[in-house]
Amino acid sequence: MRAIFTSFALMLASALPVRADLPLACEGSNPDWYLTYAGPVAVLDFGRKTQFDIPQRSVAEGRADWPRAYTLIAEADTAILLVDEVACETPHGRFPIRAHVLTQRGQTPILLTGCCTVAE
């Protein structure tokens, strides 16, 4: 499963560089999750904290800045972070960026939804 997921992640994230690679602080609820992204690493807290390397960053074909995709790879886990500059709301407030995280628990794929803001 991991090899298939990793191949899919790398296909999703083309070789186009992200022009404005901003640090992000993201969160979602039901279920609760948190993700921070800064440069070459991201940390996802979803039941346990996992630090990911980010070997691939891209923007959608034919677009200048948004939506963006990040491929996240850790020793035992993988994930894809998709973000778009669209107003988003959680129980904790309104945010300028919508986020989706595709990851897994064992062999079970999980899609998390939430919001991000530019981190300081």
Tab-separated table of N, CA and C in Angstrom:
chain	number	residue	atom	x	y	z
A	1	MET	N	0.829	-1.198	0.000
A	1	MET	CA	0.000	0.000	0.000
A	1	MET	C	0.871	1.259	0.000
A	2	ARG	N	1.949	1.249	0.820
A	2	ARG	CA	2.778	2.445	0.911
A	2	ARG	C	3.414	2.771	-0.437
A	3	ALA	N	3.865	1.754	-1.154
A	3	ALA	CA	4.492	1.996	-2.452
A	3	ALA	C	3.492	2.587	-3.433
A	4	ILE	N	2.266	2.090	-3.416
A	4	ILE	CA	1.221	2.628	-4.293
A	4	ILE	C	0.913	4.066	-3.909
A	5	PHE	N	0.782	4.319	-2.600
A	5	PHE	CA	0.462	5.656	-2.125
A	5	PHE	C	1.588	6.627	-2.479
A	6	THR	N	2.838	6.191	-2.288
A	6	THR	CA	3.967	7.063	-2.599
A	6	THR	C	4.016	7.370	-4.089
A	7	SER	N	3.787	6.371	-4.925
A	7	SER	CA	3.761	6.598	-6.371
A	7	SER	C	2.668	7.580	-6.731
A	8	PHE	N	1.487	7.404	-6.138
A	8	PHE	CA	0.371	8.313	-6.384
A	8	PHE	C	0.727	9.725	-5.941
A	9	ALA	N	1.360	9.840	-4.780
A	9	ALA	CA	1.732	11.154	-4.254
A	9	ALA	C	2.701	11.861	-5.183
A	10	LEU	N	3.674	11.125	-5.693
A	10	LEU	CA	4.655	11.745	-6.575
A	10	LEU	C	4.047	12.111	-7.922
A	11	MET	N	3.075	11.328	-8.394
A	11	MET	CA	2.384	11.686	-9.631
A	11	MET	C	1.575	12.960	-9.436
A	12	LEU	N	0.913	13.056	-8.274
A	12	LEU	CA	0.074	14.218	-7.994
A	12	LEU	C	0.894	15.497	-7.943
A	13	ALA	N	2.056	15.412	-7.376
A	13	ALA	CA	2.890	16.589	-7.191
A	13	ALA	C	3.901	16.668	-8.321
A	14	SER	N	3.628	17.477	-9.305
A	14	SER	CA	4.523	17.584	-10.462
A	14	SER	C	5.795	18.325	-10.071
A	15	ALA	N	6.679	18.495	-11.010
A	15	ALA	CA	7.976	19.110	-10.740
A	15	ALA	C	7.921	20.629	-10.713
A	16	LEU	N	6.761	21.223	-10.881
A	16	LEU	CA	6.672	22.684	-10.844
A	16	LEU	C	6.965	23.202	-9.446
A	17	PRO	N	7.825	24.190	-9.292
A	17	PRO	CA	8.086	24.742	-7.975
A	17	PRO	C	6.938	25.642	-7.522
A	18	VAL	N	6.703	25.674	-6.232
A	18	VAL	CA	5.712	26.589	-5.675
A	18	VAL	C	6.382	27.944	-5.547
A	19	ARG	N	5.791	28.951	-6.133
A	19	ARG	CA	6.425	30.282	-6.172
A	19	ARG	C	6.553	30.909	-4.794
A	20	ALA	N	5.452	30.988	-4.076
A	20	ALA	CA	5.477	31.614	-2.756
A	20	ALA	C	5.276	30.521	-1.715
A	21	ASP	N	6.356	29.890	-1.301
A	21	ASP	CA	6.300	28.761	-0.379
A	21	ASP	C	6.180	29.286	1.045
A	22	LEU	N	4.967	29.495	1.500
A	22	LEU	CA	4.691	30.104	2.787
A	22	LEU	C	4.614	29.059	3.891
A	23	PRO	N	5.098	29.390	5.098
A	23	PRO	CA	4.901	28.479	6.228
A	23	PRO	C	3.415	28.479	6.604
A	24	LEU	N	2.886	27.306	6.943
A	24	LEU	CA	1.466	27.178	7.228
A	24	LEU	C	1.230	26.543	8.588
A	25	ALA	N	0.132	26.944	9.221
A	25	ALA	CA	-0.387	26.299	10.422
A	25	ALA	C	-1.815	25.880	10.080
A	26	CYS	N	-2.076	24.569	10.130
A	26	CYS	CA	-3.361	24.043	9.694
A	26	CYS	C	-4.021	23.244	10.808
A	27	GLU	N	-5.354	23.153	10.748
A	27	GLU	CA	-6.091	22.360	11.729
A	27	GLU	C	-7.422	21.926	11.151
A	28	GLY	N	-7.946	20.870	11.738
A	28	GLY	CA	-9.269	20.392	11.371
A	28	GLY	C	-9.931	19.786	12.596
A	29	SER	N	-11.232	19.565	12.500
A	29	SER	CA	-11.956	18.967	13.618
A	29	SER	C	-12.888	17.871	13.109
A	30	ASN	N	-13.255	16.986	14.013
A	30	ASN	CA	-14.133	15.848	13.695
A	30	ASN	C	-13.592	15.006	12.564
A	31	PRO	N	-12.432	14.447	12.676
A	31	PRO	CA	-11.552	14.338	13.849
A	31	PRO	C	-10.582	15.516	13.946
A	32	ASP	N	-10.061	15.704	15.167
A	32	ASP	CA	-9.099	16.777	15.406
A	32	ASP	C	-7.732	16.407	14.833
A	33	TRP	N	-7.122	17.350	14.149
A	33	TRP	CA	-5.771	17.180	13.641
A	33	TRP	C	-5.124	18.544	13.504
A	34	TYR	N	-3.794	18.565	13.520
A	34	TYR	CA	-3.018	19.792	13.400
A	34	TYR	C	-1.814	19.500	12.507
A	35	LEU	N	-1.443	20.462	11.694
A	35	LEU	CA	-0.283	20.302	10.828
A	35	LEU	C	0.439	21.631	10.743
A	36	THR	N	1.745	21.585	10.875
A	36	THR	CA	2.565	22.765	10.630
A	36	THR	C	3.493	22.441	9.472
A	37	TYR	N	3.685	23.422	8.625
A	37	TYR	CA	4.561	23.275	7.469
A	37	TYR	C	5.521	24.449	7.458
A	38	ALA	N	6.800	24.149	7.400
A	38	ALA	CA	7.816	25.205	7.312
A	38	ALA	C	8.999	24.662	6.529
A	39	GLY	N	9.129	25.148	5.306
A	39	GLY	CA	10.280	24.775	4.481
A	39	GLY	C	10.348	23.301	4.163
A	40	PRO	N	11.400	22.644	4.612
A	40	PRO	CA	11.579	21.254	4.191
A	40	PRO	C	10.838	20.224	5.035
A	41	VAL	N	10.131	20.643	6.097
A	41	VAL	CA	9.453	19.663	6.955
A	41	VAL	C	8.027	20.089	7.288
A	42	ALA	N	7.222	19.074	7.607
A	42	ALA	CA	5.872	19.279	8.132
A	42	ALA	C	5.704	18.342	9.316
A	43	VAL	N	4.895	18.757	10.277
A	43	VAL	CA	4.582	17.911	11.420
A	43	VAL	C	3.066	17.769	11.472
A	44	LEU	N	2.597	16.530	11.414
A	44	LEU	CA	1.172	16.220	11.497
A	44	LEU	C	0.895	15.593	12.845
A	45	ASP	N	-0.043	16.166	13.579
A	45	ASP	CA	-0.488	15.622	14.858
A	45	ASP	C	-1.913	15.117	14.663
A	46	PHE	N	-2.045	13.811	14.522
A	46	PHE	CA	-3.335	13.155	14.326
A	46	PHE	C	-3.295	11.840	15.099
A	47	GLY	N	-3.476	11.970	16.422
A	47	GLY	CA	-3.358	10.813	17.289
A	47	GLY	C	-1.930	10.581	17.755
A	48	ARG	N	-0.978	10.910	16.915
A	48	ARG	CA	0.445	10.893	17.256
A	48	ARG	C	1.132	11.916	16.351
A	49	LYS	N	2.247	12.454	16.808
A	49	LYS	CA	2.976	13.429	15.996
A	49	LYS	C	3.938	12.707	15.067
A	50	THR	N	3.896	13.105	13.801
A	50	THR	CA	4.796	12.545	12.804
A	50	THR	C	5.466	13.693	12.065
A	51	GLN	N	6.790	13.643	11.976
A	51	GLN	CA	7.531	14.639	11.201
A	51	GLN	C	7.794	14.077	9.813
A	52	PHE	N	7.452	14.867	8.798
A	52	PHE	CA	7.594	14.462	7.407
A	52	PHE	C	8.623	15.324	6.697
A	53	ASP	N	9.376	14.715	5.805
A	53	ASP	CA	10.159	15.460	4.832
A	53	ASP	C	9.219	15.787	3.684
A	54	ILE	N	9.519	16.837	2.927
A	54	ILE	CA	8.664	17.249	1.812
A	54	ILE	C	9.522	17.274	0.548
A	55	PRO	N	9.590	16.131	-0.140
A	55	PRO	CA	10.446	16.076	-1.322
A	55	PRO	C	9.845	16.749	-2.550
A	56	GLN	N	8.546	17.017	-2.520
A	56	GLN	CA	7.892	17.548	-3.713
A	56	GLN	C	6.863	18.609	-3.337
A	57	ARG	N	6.909	19.724	-4.048
A	57	ARG	CA	5.930	20.808	-3.894
A	57	ARG	C	5.503	21.196	-5.296
A	58	SER	N	4.233	21.511	-5.476
A	58	SER	CA	3.788	21.903	-6.814
A	58	SER	C	2.549	22.769	-6.736
A	59	VAL	N	2.266	23.427	-7.844
A	59	VAL	CA	1.009	24.138	-8.018
A	59	VAL	C	0.259	23.453	-9.153
A	60	ALA	N	-1.047	23.670	-9.203
A	60	ALA	CA	-1.870	23.054	-10.237
A	60	ALA	C	-1.396	23.492	-11.621
A	61	GLU	N	-1.472	22.577	-12.565
A	61	GLU	CA	-1.088	22.865	-13.947
A	61	GLU	C	-1.828	24.104	-14.450
A	62	GLY	N	-1.090	25.003	-15.079
A	62	GLY	CA	-1.693	26.193	-15.664
A	62	GLY	C	-2.041	27.281	-14.665
A	63	ARG	N	-1.692	27.100	-13.404
A	63	ARG	CA	-1.992	28.094	-12.369
A	63	ARG	C	-0.704	28.724	-11.868
A	64	ALA	N	-0.809	29.938	-11.353
A	64	ALA	CA	0.374	30.650	-10.872
A	64	ALA	C	0.745	30.267	-9.432
A	65	ASP	N	-0.223	30.241	-8.530
A	65	ASP	CA	0.082	30.025	-7.117
A	65	ASP	C	-0.807	29.007	-6.402
A	66	TRP	N	-2.050	28.877	-6.779
A	66	TRP	CA	-3.007	28.029	-6.055
A	66	TRP	C	-3.804	27.188	-7.034
A	67	PRO	N	-4.288	26.056	-6.639
A	67	PRO	CA	-4.001	25.286	-5.430
A	67	PRO	C	-2.598	24.681	-5.454
A	68	ARG	N	-2.141	24.275	-4.262
A	68	ARG	CA	-0.808	23.723	-4.085
A	68	ARG	C	-0.906	22.300	-3.539
A	69	ALA	N	0.082	21.488	-3.860
A	69	ALA	CA	0.164	20.127	-3.339
A	69	ALA	C	1.561	19.906	-2.757
A	70	TYR	N	1.611	19.233	-1.630
A	70	TYR	CA	2.870	18.898	-0.973
A	70	TYR	C	2.876	17.391	-0.713
A	71	THR	N	3.937	16.715	-1.128
A	71	THR	CA	4.099	15.299	-0.844
A	71	THR	C	4.885	15.180	0.454
A	72	LEU	N	4.334	14.480	1.435
A	72	LEU	CA	4.944	14.330	2.749
A	72	LEU	C	5.368	12.872	2.930
A	73	ILE	N	6.638	12.667	3.277
A	73	ILE	CA	7.177	11.320	3.437
A	73	ILE	C	7.887	11.221	4.785
A	74	ALA	N	7.496	10.226	5.577
A	74	ALA	CA	8.174	9.921	6.837
A	74	ALA	C	8.645	8.472	6.764
A	75	GLU	N	9.321	8.033	7.804
A	75	GLU	CA	9.857	6.667	7.787
A	75	GLU	C	8.762	5.628	7.600
A	76	ALA	N	7.640	5.767	8.302
A	76	ALA	CA	6.584	4.757	8.224
A	76	ALA	C	5.269	5.297	7.653
A	77	ASP	N	5.195	6.582	7.382
A	77	ASP	CA	3.943	7.187	6.929
A	77	ASP	C	4.170	8.067	5.707
A	78	THR	N	3.091	8.293	4.981
A	78	THR	CA	3.087	9.242	3.877
A	78	THR	C	1.802	10.042	3.950
A	79	ALA	N	1.804	11.186	3.281
A	79	ALA	CA	0.596	12.005	3.215
A	79	ALA	C	0.731	12.961	2.033
A	80	ILE	N	-0.395	13.460	1.603
A	80	ILE	CA	-0.438	14.521	0.606
A	80	ILE	C	-1.233	15.658	1.223
A	81	LEU	N	-0.661	16.849	1.205
A	81	LEU	CA	-1.332	18.051	1.682
A	81	LEU	C	-1.745	18.857	0.461
A	82	LEU	N	-3.028	19.116	0.327
A	82	LEU	CA	-3.566	19.969	-0.733
A	82	LEU	C	-4.126	21.213	-0.080
A	83	VAL	N	-3.701	22.386	-0.555
A	83	VAL	CA	-4.194	23.646	0.004
A	83	VAL	C	-4.654	24.558	-1.127
A	84	ASP	N	-5.657	25.365	-0.821
A	84	ASP	CA	-6.165	26.322	-1.793
A	84	ASP	C	-6.533	27.605	-1.070
A	85	GLU	N	-6.317	28.720	-1.742
A	85	GLU	CA	-6.609	30.029	-1.158
A	85	GLU	C	-8.107	30.297	-1.269
A	86	VAL	N	-8.845	29.654	-0.362
A	86	VAL	CA	-10.306	29.756	-0.313
A	86	VAL	C	-10.682	29.929	1.148
A	87	ALA	N	-11.573	30.862	1.449
A	87	ALA	CA	-12.010	31.082	2.829
A	87	ALA	C	-12.526	29.784	3.423
A	88	CYS	N	-12.205	29.551	4.680
A	88	CYS	CA	-12.492	28.287	5.337
A	88	CYS	C	-12.865	28.570	6.788
A	89	GLU	N	-13.682	27.704	7.369
A	89	GLU	CA	-14.130	27.920	8.742
A	89	GLU	C	-14.057	26.630	9.540
A	90	THR	N	-13.564	26.741	10.778
A	90	THR	CA	-13.571	25.633	11.726
A	90	THR	C	-14.271	26.135	12.984
A	91	PRO	N	-14.499	25.260	13.964
A	91	PRO	CA	-15.063	25.739	15.231
A	91	PRO	C	-14.197	26.787	15.925
A	92	HIS	N	-12.917	26.892	15.516
A	92	HIS	CA	-12.000	27.854	16.135
A	92	HIS	C	-11.881	29.172	15.386
A	93	GLY	N	-12.600	29.325	14.272
A	93	GLY	CA	-12.566	30.595	13.561
A	93	GLY	C	-12.490	30.456	12.058
A	94	ARG	N	-12.331	31.618	11.402
A	94	ARG	CA	-12.234	31.676	9.943
A	94	ARG	C	-10.765	31.780	9.540
A	95	PHE	N	-10.442	31.129	8.425
A	95	PHE	CA	-9.068	31.083	7.938
A	95	PHE	C	-9.061	31.374	6.444
A	96	PRO	N	-7.925	31.833	5.895
A	96	PRO	CA	-7.873	32.197	4.474
A	96	PRO	C	-7.542	31.039	3.523
A	97	ILE	N	-7.210	29.857	4.078
A	97	ILE	CA	-6.757	28.750	3.237
A	97	ILE	C	-7.487	27.463	3.626
A	98	ARG	N	-7.992	26.747	2.623
A	98	ARG	CA	-8.641	25.456	2.846
A	98	ARG	C	-7.593	24.358	2.656
A	99	ALA	N	-7.675	23.292	3.479
A	99	ALA	CA	-6.696	22.209	3.415
A	99	ALA	C	-7.374	20.848	3.394
A	100	HIS	N	-6.731	19.925	2.681
A	100	HIS	CA	-7.114	18.514	2.682
A	100	HIS	C	-5.830	17.724	2.869
A	101	VAL	N	-5.853	16.745	3.755
A	101	VAL	CA	-4.711	15.875	3.983
A	101	VAL	C	-5.167	14.449	3.705
A	102	LEU	N	-4.512	13.802	2.743
A	102	LEU	CA	-4.775	12.400	2.449
A	102	LEU	C	-3.640	11.599	3.062
A	103	THR	N	-3.974	10.743	4.030
A	103	THR	CA	-2.971	9.943	4.714
A	103	THR	C	-3.552	8.553	4.940
A	104	GLN	N	-3.000	7.806	5.884
A	104	GLN	CA	-3.526	6.476	6.147
A	104	GLN	C	-3.242	6.069	7.582
A	105	ARG	N	-4.032	5.118	8.063
A	105	ARG	CA	-3.774	4.425	9.325
A	105	ARG	C	-3.664	2.963	8.953
A	106	GLY	N	-2.455	2.439	8.948
A	106	GLY	CA	-2.240	1.077	8.469
A	106	GLY	C	-2.589	1.013	6.995
A	107	GLN	N	-3.529	0.152	6.648
A	107	GLN	CA	-3.961	-0.013	5.266
A	107	GLN	C	-5.197	0.830	4.930
A	108	THR	N	-5.686	1.629	5.893
A	108	THR	CA	-6.917	2.391	5.701
A	108	THR	C	-6.620	3.836	5.293
A	109	PRO	N	-7.018	4.234	4.068
A	109	PRO	CA	-6.843	5.636	3.666
A	109	PRO	C	-7.752	6.559	4.492
A	110	ILE	N	-7.240	7.734	4.805
A	110	ILE	CA	-7.997	8.724	5.587
A	110	ILE	C	-7.876	10.075	4.903
A	111	LEU	N	-8.997	10.753	4.729
A	111	LEU	CA	-9.012	12.117	4.201
A	111	LEU	C	-9.422	13.050	5.332
A	112	LEU	N	-8.536	13.974	5.678
A	112	LEU	CA	-8.800	14.974	6.705
A	112	LEU	C	-9.056	16.306	6.015
A	113	THR	N	-10.017	17.063	6.511
A	113	THR	CA	-10.293	18.384	5.967
A	113	THR	C	-10.151	19.433	7.058
A	114	GLY	N	-9.765	20.640	6.658
A	114	GLY	CA	-9.606	21.701	7.624
A	114	GLY	C	-9.156	22.986	6.956
A	115	CYS	N	-8.525	23.829	7.753
A	115	CYS	CA	-8.146	25.166	7.320
A	115	CYS	C	-6.732	25.495	7.749
A	116	CYS	N	-6.141	26.469	7.051
A	116	CYS	CA	-4.776	26.917	7.379
A	116	CYS	C	-4.712	28.430	7.406
A	117	THR	N	-3.674	28.893	8.049
A	117	THR	CA	-3.303	30.293	7.990
A	117	THR	C	-1.794	30.346	7.784
A	118	VAL	N	-1.299	31.470	7.333
A	118	VAL	CA	0.141	31.640	7.173
A	118	VAL	C	0.739	31.744	8.562
A	119	ALA	N	1.717	30.905	8.870
A	119	ALA	CA	2.350	30.877	10.188
A	119	ALA	C	3.356	32.008	10.291
A	120	GLU	N	3.601	32.448	11.499
A	120	GLU	CA	4.567	33.519	11.734
A	120	GLU	C	5.905	32.965	12.100
